[in-house]
JSON list of C-alpha atoms in Angstrom, two decimals:
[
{"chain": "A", "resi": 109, "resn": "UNK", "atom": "CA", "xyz": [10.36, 33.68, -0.91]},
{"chain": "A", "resi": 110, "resn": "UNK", "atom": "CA", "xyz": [6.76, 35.42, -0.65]},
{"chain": "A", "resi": 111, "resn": "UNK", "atom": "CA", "xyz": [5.24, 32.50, -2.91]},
{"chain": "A", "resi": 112, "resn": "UNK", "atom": "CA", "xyz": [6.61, 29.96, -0.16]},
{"chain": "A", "resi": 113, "resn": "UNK", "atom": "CA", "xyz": [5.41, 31.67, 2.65]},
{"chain": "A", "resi": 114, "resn": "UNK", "atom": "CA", "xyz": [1.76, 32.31, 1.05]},
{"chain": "A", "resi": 115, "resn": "UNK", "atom": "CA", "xyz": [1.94, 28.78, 0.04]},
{"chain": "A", "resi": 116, "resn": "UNK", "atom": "CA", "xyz": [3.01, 27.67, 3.79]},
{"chain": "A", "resi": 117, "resn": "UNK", "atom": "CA", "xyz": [0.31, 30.05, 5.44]},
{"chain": "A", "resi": 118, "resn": "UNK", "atom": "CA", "xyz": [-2.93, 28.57, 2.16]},
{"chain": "A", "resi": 119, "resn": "UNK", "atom": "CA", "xyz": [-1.42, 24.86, 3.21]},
{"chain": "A", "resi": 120, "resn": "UNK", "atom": "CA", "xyz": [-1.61, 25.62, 6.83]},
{"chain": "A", "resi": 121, "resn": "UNK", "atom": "CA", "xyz": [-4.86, 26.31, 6.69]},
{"chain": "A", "resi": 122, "resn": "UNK", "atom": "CA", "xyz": [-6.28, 23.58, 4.60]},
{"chain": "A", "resi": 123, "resn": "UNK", "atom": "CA", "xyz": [-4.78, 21.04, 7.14]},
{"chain": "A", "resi": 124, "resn": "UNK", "atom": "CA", "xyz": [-6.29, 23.10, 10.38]},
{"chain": "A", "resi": 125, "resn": "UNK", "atom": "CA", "xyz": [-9.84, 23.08, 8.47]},
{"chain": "A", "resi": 126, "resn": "UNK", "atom": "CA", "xyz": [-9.32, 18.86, 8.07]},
{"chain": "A", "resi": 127, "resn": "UNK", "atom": "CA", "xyz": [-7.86, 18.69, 11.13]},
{"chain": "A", "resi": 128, "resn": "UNK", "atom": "CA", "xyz": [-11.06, 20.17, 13.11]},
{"chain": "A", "resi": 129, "resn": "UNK", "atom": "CA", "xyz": [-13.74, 19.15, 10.55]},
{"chain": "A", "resi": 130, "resn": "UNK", "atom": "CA", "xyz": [-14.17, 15.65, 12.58]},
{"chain": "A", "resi": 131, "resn": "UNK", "atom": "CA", "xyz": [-15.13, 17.17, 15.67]},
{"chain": "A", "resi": 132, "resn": "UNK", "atom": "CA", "xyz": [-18.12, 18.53, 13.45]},
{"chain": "A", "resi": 133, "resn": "UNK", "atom": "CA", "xyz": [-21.55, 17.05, 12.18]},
{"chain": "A", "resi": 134, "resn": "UNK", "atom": "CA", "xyz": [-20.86, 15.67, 8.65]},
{"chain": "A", "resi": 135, "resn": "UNK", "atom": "CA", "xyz": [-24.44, 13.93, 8.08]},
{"chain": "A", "resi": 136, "resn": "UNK", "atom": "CA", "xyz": [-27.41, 13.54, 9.82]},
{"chain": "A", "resi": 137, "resn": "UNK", "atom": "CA", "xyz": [-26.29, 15.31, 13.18]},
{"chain": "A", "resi": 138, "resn": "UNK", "atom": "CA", "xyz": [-23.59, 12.42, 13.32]},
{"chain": "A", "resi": 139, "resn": "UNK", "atom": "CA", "xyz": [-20.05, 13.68, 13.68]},
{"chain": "A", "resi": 140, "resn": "UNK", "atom": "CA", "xyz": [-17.02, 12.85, 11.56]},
{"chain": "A", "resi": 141, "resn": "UNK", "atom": "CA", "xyz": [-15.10, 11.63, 14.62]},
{"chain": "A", "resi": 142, "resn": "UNK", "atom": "CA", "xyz": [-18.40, 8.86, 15.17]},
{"chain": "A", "resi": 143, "resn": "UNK", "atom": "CA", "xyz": [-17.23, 7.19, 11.84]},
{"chain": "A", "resi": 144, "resn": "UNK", "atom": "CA", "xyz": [-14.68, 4.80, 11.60]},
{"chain": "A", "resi": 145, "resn": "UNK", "atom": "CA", "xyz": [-12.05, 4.57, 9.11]},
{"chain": "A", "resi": 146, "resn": "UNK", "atom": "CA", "xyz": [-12.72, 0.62, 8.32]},
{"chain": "A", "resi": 147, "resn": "UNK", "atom": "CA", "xyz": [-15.90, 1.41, 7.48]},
{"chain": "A", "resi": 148, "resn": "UNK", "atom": "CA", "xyz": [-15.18, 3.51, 4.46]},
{"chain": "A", "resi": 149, "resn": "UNK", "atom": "CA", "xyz": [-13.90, 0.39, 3.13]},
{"chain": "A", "resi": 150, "resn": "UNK", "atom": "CA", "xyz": [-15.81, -1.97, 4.45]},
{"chain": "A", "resi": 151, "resn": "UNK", "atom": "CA", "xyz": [-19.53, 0.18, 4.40]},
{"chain": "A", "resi": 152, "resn": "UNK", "atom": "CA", "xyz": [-21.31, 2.88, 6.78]},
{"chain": "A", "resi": 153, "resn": "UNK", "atom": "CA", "xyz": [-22.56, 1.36, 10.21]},
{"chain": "A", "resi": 154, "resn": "UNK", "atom": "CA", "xyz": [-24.26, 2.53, 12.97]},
{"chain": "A", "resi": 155, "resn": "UNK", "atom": "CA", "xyz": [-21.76, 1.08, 15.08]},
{"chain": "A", "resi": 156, "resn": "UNK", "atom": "CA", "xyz": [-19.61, 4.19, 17.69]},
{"chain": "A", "resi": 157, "resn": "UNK", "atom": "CA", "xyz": [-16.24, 4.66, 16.86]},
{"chain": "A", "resi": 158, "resn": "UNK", "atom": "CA", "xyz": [-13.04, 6.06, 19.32]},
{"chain": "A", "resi": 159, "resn": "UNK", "atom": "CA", "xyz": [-11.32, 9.42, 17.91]},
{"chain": "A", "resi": 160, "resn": "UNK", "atom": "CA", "xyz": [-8.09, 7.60, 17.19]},
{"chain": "A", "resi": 161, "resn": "UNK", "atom": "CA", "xyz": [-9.54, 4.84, 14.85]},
{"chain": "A", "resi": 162, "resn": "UNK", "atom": "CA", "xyz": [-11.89, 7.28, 13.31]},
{"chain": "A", "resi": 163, "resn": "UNK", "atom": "CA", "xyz": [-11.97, 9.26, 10.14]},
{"chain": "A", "resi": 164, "resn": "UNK", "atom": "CA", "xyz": [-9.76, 11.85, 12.40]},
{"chain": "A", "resi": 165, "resn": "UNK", "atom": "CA", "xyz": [-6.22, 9.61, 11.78]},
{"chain": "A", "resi": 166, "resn": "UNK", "atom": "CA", "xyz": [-6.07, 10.11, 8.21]},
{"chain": "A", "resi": 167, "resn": "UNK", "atom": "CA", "xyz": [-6.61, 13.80, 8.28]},
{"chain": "A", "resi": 168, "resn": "UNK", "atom": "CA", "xyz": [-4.14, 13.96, 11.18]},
{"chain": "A", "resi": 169, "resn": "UNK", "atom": "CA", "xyz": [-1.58, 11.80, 8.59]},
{"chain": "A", "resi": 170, "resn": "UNK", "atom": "CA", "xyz": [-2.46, 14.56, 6.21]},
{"chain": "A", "resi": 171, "resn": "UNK", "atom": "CA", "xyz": [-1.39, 17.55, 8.72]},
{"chain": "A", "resi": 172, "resn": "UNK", "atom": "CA", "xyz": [1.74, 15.95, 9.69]},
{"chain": "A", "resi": 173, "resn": "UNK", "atom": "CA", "xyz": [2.61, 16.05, 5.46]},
{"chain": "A", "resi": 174, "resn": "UNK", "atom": "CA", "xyz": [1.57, 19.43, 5.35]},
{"chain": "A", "resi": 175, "resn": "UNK", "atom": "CA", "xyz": [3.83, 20.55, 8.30]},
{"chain": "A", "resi": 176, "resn": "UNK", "atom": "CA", "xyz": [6.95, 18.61, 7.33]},
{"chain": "A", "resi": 177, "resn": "UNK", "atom": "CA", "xyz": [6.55, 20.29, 3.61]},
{"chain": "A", "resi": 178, "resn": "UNK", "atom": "CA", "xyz": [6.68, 23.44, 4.90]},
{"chain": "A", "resi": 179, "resn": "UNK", "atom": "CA", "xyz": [9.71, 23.27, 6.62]},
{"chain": "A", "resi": 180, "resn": "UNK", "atom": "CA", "xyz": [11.18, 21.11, 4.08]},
{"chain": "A", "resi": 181, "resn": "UNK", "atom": "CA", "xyz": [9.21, 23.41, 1.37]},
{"chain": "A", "resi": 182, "resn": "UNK", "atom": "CA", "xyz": [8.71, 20.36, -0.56]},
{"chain": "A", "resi": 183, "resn": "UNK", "atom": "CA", "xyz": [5.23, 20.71, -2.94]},
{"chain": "A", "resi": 184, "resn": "UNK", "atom": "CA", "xyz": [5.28, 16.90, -3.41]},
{"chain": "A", "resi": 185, "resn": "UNK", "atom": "CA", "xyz": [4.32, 16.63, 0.09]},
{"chain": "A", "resi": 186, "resn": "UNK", "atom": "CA", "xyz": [1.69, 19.28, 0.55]},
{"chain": "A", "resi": 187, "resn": "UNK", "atom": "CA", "xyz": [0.27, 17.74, -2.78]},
{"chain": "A", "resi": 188, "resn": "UNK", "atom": "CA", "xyz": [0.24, 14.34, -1.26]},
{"chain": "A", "resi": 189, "resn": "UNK", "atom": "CA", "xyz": [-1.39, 15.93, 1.82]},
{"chain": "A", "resi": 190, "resn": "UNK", "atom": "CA", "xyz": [-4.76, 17.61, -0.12]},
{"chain": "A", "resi": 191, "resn": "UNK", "atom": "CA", "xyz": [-5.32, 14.00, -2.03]},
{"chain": "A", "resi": 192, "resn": "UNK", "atom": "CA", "xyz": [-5.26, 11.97, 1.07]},
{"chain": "A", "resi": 193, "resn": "UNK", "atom": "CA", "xyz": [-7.89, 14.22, 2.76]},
{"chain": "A", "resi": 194, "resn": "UNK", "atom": "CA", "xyz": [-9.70, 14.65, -0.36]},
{"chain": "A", "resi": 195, "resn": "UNK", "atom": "CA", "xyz": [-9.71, 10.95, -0.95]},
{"chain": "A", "resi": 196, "resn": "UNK", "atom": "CA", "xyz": [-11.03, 10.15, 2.43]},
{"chain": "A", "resi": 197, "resn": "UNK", "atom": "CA", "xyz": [-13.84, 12.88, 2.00]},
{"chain": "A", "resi": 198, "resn": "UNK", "atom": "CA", "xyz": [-14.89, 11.19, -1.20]},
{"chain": "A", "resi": 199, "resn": "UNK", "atom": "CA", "xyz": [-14.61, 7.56, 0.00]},
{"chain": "A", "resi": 200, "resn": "UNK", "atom": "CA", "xyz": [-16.80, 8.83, 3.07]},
{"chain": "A", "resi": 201, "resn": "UNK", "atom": "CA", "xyz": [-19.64, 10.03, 0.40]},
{"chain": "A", "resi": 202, "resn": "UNK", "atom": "CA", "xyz": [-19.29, 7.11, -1.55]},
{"chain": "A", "resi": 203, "resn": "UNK", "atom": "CA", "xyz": [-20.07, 4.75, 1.52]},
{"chain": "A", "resi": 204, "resn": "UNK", "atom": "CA", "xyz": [-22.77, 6.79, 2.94]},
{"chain": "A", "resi": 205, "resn": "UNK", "atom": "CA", "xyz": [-24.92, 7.42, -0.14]},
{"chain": "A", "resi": 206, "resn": "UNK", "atom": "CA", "xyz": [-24.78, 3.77, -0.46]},
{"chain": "A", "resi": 207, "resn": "UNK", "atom": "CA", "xyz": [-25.60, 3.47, 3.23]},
{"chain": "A", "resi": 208, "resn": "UNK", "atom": "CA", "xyz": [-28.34, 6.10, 2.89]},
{"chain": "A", "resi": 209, "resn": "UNK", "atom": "CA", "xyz": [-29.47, 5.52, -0.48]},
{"chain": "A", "resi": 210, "resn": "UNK", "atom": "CA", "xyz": [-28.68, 9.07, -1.75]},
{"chain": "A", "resi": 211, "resn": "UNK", "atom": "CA", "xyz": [-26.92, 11.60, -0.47]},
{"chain": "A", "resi": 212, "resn": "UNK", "atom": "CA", "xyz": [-28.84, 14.81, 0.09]},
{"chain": "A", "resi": 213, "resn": "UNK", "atom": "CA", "xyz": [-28.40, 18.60, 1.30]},
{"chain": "A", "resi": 214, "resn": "UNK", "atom": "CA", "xyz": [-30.55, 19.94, 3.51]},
{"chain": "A", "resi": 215, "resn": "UNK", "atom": "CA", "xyz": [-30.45, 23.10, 6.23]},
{"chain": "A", "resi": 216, "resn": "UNK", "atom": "CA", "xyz": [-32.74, 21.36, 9.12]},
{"chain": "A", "resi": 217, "resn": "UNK", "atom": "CA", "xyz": [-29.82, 18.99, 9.56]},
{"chain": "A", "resi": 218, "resn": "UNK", "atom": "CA", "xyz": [-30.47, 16.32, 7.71]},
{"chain": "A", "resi": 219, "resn": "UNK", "atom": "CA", "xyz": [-28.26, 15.12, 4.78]},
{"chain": "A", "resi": 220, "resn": "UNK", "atom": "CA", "xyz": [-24.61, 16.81, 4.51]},
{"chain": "A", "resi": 221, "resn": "UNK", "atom": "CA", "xyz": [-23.22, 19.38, 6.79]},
{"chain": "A", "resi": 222, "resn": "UNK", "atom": "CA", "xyz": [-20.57, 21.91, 7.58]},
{"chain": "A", "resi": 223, "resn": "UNK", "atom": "CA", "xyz": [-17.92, 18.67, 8.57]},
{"chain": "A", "resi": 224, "resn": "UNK", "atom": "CA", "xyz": [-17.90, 17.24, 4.59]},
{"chain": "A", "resi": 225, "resn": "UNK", "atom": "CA", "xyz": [-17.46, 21.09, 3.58]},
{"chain": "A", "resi": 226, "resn": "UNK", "atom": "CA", "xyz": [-14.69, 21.46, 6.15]},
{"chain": "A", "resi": 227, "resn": "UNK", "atom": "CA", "xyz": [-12.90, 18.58, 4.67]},
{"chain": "A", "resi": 228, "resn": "UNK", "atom": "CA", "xyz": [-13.52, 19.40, 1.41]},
{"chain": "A", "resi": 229, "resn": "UNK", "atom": "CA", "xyz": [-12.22, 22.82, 1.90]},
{"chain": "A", "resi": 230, "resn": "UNK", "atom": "CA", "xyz": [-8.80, 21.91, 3.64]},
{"chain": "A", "resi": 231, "resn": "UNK", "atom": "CA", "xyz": [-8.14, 19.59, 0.78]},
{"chain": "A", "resi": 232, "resn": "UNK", "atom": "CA", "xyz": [-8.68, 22.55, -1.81]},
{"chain": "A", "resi": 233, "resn": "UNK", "atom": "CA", "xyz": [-6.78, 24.44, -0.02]},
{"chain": "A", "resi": 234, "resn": "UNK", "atom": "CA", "xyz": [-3.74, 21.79, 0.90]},
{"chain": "A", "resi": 235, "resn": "UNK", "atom": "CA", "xyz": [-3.35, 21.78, -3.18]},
{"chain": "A", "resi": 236, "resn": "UNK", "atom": "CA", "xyz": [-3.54, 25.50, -3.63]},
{"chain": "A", "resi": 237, "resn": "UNK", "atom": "CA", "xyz": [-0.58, 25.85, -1.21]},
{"chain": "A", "resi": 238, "resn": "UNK", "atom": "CA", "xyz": [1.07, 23.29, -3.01]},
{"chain": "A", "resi": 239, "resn": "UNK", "atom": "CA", "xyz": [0.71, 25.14, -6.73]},
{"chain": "A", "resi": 240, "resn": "UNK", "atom": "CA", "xyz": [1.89, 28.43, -4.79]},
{"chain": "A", "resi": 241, "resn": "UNK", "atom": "CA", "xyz": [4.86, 27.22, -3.28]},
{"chain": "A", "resi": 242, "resn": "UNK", "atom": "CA", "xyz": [8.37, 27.37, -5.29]},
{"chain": "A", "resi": 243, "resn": "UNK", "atom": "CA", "xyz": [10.07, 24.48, -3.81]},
{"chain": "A", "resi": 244, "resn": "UNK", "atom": "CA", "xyz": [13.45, 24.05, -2.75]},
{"chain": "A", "resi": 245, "resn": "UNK", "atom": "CA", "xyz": [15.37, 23.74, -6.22]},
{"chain": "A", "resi": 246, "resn": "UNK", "atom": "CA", "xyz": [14.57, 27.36, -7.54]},
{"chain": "A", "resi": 247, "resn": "UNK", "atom": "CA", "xyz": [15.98, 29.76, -5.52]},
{"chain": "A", "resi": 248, "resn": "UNK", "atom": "CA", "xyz": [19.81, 27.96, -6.83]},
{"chain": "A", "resi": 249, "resn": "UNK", "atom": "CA", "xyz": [18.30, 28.38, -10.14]},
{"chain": "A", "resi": 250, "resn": "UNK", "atom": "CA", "xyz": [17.53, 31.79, -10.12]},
{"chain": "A", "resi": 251, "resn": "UNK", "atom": "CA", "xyz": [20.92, 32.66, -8.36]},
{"chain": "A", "resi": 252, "resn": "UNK", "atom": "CA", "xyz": [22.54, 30.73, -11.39]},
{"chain": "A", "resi": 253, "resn": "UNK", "atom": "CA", "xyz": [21.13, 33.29, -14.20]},
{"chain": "A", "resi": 254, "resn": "UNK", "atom": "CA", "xyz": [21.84, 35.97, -11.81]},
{"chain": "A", "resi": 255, "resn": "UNK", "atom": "CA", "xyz": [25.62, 35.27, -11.94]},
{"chain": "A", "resi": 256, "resn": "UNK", "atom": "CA", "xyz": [27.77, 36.65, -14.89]},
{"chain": "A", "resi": 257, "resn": "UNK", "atom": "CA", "xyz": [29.40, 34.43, -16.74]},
{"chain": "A", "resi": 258, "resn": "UNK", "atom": "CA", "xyz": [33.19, 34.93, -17.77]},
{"chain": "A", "resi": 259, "resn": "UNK", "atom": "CA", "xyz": [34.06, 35.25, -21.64]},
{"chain": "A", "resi": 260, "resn": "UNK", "atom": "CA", "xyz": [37.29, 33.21, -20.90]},
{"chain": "A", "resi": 261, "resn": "UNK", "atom": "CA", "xyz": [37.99, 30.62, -18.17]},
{"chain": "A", "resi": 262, "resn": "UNK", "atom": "CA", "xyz": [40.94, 31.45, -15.44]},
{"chain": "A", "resi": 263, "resn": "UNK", "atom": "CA", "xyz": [43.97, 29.50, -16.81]},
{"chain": "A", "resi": 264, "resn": "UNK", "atom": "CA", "xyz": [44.75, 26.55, -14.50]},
{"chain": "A", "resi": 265, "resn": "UNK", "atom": "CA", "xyz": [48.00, 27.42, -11.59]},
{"chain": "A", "resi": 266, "resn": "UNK", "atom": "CA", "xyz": [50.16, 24.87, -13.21]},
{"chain": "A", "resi": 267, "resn": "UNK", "atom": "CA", "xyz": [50.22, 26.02, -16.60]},
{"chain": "A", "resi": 268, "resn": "UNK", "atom": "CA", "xyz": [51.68, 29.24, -17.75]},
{"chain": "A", "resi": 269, "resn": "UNK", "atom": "CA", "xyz": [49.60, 32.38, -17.52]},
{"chain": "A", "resi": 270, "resn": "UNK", "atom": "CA", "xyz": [47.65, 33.17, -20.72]},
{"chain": "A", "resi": 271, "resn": "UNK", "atom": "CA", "xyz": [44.69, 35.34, -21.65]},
{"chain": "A", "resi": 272, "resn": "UNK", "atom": "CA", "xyz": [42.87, 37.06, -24.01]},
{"chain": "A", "resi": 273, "resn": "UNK", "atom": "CA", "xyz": [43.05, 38.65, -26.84]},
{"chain": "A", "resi": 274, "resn": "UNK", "atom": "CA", "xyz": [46.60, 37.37, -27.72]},
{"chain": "A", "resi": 275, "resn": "UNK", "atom": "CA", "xyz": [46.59, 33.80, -26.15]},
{"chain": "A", "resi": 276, "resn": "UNK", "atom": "CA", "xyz": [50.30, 34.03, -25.55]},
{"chain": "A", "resi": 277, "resn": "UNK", "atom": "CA", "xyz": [51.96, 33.24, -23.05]},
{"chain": "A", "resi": 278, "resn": "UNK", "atom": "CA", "xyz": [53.57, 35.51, -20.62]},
{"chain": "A", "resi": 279, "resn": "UNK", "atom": "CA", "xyz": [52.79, 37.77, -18.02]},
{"chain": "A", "resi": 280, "resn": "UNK", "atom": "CA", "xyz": [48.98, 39.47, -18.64]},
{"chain": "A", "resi": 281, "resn": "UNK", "atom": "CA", "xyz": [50.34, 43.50, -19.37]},
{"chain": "A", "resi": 282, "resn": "UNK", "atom": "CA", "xyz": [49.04, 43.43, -22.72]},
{"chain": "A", "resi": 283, "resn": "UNK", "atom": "CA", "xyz": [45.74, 45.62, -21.97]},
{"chain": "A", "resi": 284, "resn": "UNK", "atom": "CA", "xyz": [45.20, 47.45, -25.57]},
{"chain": "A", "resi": 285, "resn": "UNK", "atom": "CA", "xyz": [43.66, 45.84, -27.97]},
{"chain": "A", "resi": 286, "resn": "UNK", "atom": "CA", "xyz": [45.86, 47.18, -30.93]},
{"chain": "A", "resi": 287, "resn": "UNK", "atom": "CA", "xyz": [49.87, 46.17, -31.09]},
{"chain": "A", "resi": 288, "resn": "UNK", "atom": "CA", "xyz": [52.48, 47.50, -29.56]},
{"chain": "A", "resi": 289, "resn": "UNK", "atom": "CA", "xyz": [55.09, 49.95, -31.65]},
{"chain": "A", "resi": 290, "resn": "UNK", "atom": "CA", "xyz": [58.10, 48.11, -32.57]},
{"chain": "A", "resi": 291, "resn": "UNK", "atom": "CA", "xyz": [61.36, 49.62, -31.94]},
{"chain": "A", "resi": 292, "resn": "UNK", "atom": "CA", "xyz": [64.21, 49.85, -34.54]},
{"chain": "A", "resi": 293, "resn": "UNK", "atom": "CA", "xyz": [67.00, 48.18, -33.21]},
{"chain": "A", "resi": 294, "resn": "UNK", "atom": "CA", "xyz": [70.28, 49.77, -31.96]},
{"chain": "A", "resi": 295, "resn": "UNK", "atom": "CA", "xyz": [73.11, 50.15, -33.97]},
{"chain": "A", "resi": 296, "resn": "UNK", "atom": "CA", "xyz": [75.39, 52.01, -32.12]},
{"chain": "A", "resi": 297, "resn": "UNK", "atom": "CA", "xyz": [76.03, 55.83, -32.08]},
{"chain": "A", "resi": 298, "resn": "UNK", "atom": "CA", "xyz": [76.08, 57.79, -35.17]},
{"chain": "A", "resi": 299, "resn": "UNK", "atom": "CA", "xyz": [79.45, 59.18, -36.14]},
{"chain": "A", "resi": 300, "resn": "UNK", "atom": "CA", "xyz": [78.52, 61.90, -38.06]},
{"chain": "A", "resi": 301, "resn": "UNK", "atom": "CA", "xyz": [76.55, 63.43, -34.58]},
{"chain": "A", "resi": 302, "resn": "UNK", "atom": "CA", "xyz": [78.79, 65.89, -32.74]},
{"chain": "A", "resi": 303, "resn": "UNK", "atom": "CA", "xyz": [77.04, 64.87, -29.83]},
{"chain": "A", "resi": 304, "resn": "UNK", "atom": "CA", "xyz": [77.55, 61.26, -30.09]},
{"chain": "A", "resi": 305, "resn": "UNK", "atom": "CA", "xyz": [81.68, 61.64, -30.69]},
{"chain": "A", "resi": 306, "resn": "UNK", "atom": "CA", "xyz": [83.68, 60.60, -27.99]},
{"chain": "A", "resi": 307, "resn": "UNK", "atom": "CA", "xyz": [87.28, 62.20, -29.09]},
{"chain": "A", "resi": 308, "resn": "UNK", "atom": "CA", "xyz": [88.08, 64.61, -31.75]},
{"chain": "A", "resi": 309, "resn": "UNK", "atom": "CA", "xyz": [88.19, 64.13, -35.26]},
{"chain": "A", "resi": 310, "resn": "UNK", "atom": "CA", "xyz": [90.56, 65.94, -38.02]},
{"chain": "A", "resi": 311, "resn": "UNK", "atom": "CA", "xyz": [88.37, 67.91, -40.44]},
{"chain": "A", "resi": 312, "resn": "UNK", "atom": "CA", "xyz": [88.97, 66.78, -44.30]},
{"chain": "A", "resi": 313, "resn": "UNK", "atom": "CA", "xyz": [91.38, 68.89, -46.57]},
{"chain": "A", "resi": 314, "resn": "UNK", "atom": "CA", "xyz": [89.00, 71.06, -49.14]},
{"chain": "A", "resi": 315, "resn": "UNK", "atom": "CA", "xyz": [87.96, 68.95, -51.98]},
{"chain": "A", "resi": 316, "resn": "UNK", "atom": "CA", "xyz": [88.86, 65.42, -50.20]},
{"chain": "A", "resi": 317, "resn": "UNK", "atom": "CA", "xyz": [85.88, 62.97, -48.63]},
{"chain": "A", "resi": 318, "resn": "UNK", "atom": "CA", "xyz": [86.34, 62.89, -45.15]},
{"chain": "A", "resi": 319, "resn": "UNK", "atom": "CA", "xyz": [88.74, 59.86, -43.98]},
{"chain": "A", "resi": 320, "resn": "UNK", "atom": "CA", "xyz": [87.11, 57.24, -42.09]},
{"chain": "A", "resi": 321, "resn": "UNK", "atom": "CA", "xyz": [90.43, 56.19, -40.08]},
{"chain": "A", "resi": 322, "resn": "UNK", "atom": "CA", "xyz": [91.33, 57.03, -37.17]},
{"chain": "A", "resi": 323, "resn": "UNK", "atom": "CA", "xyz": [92.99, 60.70, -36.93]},
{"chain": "A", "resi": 324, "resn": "UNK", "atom": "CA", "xyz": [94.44, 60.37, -33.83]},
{"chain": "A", "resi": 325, "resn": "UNK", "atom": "CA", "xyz": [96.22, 56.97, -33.82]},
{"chain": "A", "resi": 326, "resn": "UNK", "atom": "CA", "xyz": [96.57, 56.23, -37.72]},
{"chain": "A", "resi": 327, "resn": "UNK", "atom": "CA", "xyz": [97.54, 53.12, -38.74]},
{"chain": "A", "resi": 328, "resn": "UNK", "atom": "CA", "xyz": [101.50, 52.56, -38.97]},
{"chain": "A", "resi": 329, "resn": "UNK", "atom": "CA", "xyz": [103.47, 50.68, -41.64]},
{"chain": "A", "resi": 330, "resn": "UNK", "atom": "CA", "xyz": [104.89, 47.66, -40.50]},
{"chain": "A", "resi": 331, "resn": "UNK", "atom": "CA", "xyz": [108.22, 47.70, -40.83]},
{"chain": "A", "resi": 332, "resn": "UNK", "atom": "CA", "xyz": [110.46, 46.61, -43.88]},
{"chain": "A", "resi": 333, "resn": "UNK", "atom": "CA", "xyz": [112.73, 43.63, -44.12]}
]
């Protein structure tokens, strides 16, 4: 978020420094906005030119990129914005050394002025907000690797429920990761526990096992022919 907004604020100011820098002298006391853009392709001319045919409507083109990258925070855009006033600035130097001869720098103003340097400086600066800018497509990115990722995937709703560590299927209660205790099945009560006997039981005669009928309803003999 800071990058983008440094970026924005590095880009806007490379197009406002393009933007202005026809309206200044760019060689010879002649102004930027005095040179048309046909003549950087078809050669330097003494000839006047109006503001919206000059060397102004590219570098407005250029601001209008700028802007719509910024809100759209797209880098391809500011990028494209810095070579198309950078491009123009060096076409323009191109055509007038070979209009002039040679270019040349000089402080009594002859020979380049503060105009080229404007241009030349928005440009610069148009790509420098580019590099600094993060774009659209990595703030998903980084919220991506910022999100934990699940060991095991949520069972679809039509299948039965299943999850880890046992992969059976069932109801998910098993939360220990050793087994559960099995339980020796029941066998009934045990008869030789007085407090498991439901009616009263004869005590064996001295010296005899104990009789494991029933004392109180024997069995009877049937009855003879």
């Amino acid at each position: 978020m800071i990058r983008n907004v440094l970026g924005s604020l590095v880009a806007l100011a490379g197009a406002a420094s393009a933007v202005l820098s026809p309206f200044r002298d760019w060689y010879d006391g002649r102004a930027g906005q005095d040179y048309r853009v046909r003549d950087l392709f078809e050669g330097i001319t003494a000839a006047e030119s109006g503001v919206l045919v000059s060397i102004l409507l590219p570098f407005l083109f250029a601001a209008l990129l700028v802007i719509a990258g910024v809100v759209l925070r797209s880098r391809i855009a500011v990028a494209l914005a810095g070579l198309v006033v950078l491009g123009f600035t060096i076409l323009w130097m191109v055509r007038q050394g070979q209009a002039a001869g040679s270019l040349t720098v000089g402080g009594d103003g002859a020979g380049l002025q503060v105009g080229v340097v404007n241009a030349l400086a928005g440009g610069v600066l148009m790509l420098i907000g580019a590099l600094l800018m993060r774009g659209r497509g990595a703030r998903p990115r980084a919220r991506r690797e910022r999100e934990p990722v699940e060991p095991y995937g949520a069972p679809p709703a039509d299948q039965v429920d299943t999850w880890p560590p046992t992969q059976e299927p069932g109801m998910s209660t098993h939360t220990s990761p050793w087994p559960e205790p099995e339980v020796d099945p029941y066998t009934g009560p045990d008869p030789h526990d007085p407090r498991t006997r439901s009616y009263p039981q004869a005590s064996p005669p001295p010296g005899r096992p104990g009789d494991p009928r029933d004392p109180v309803h024997p069995p009877r003999r049937p009855p003879e022919a």
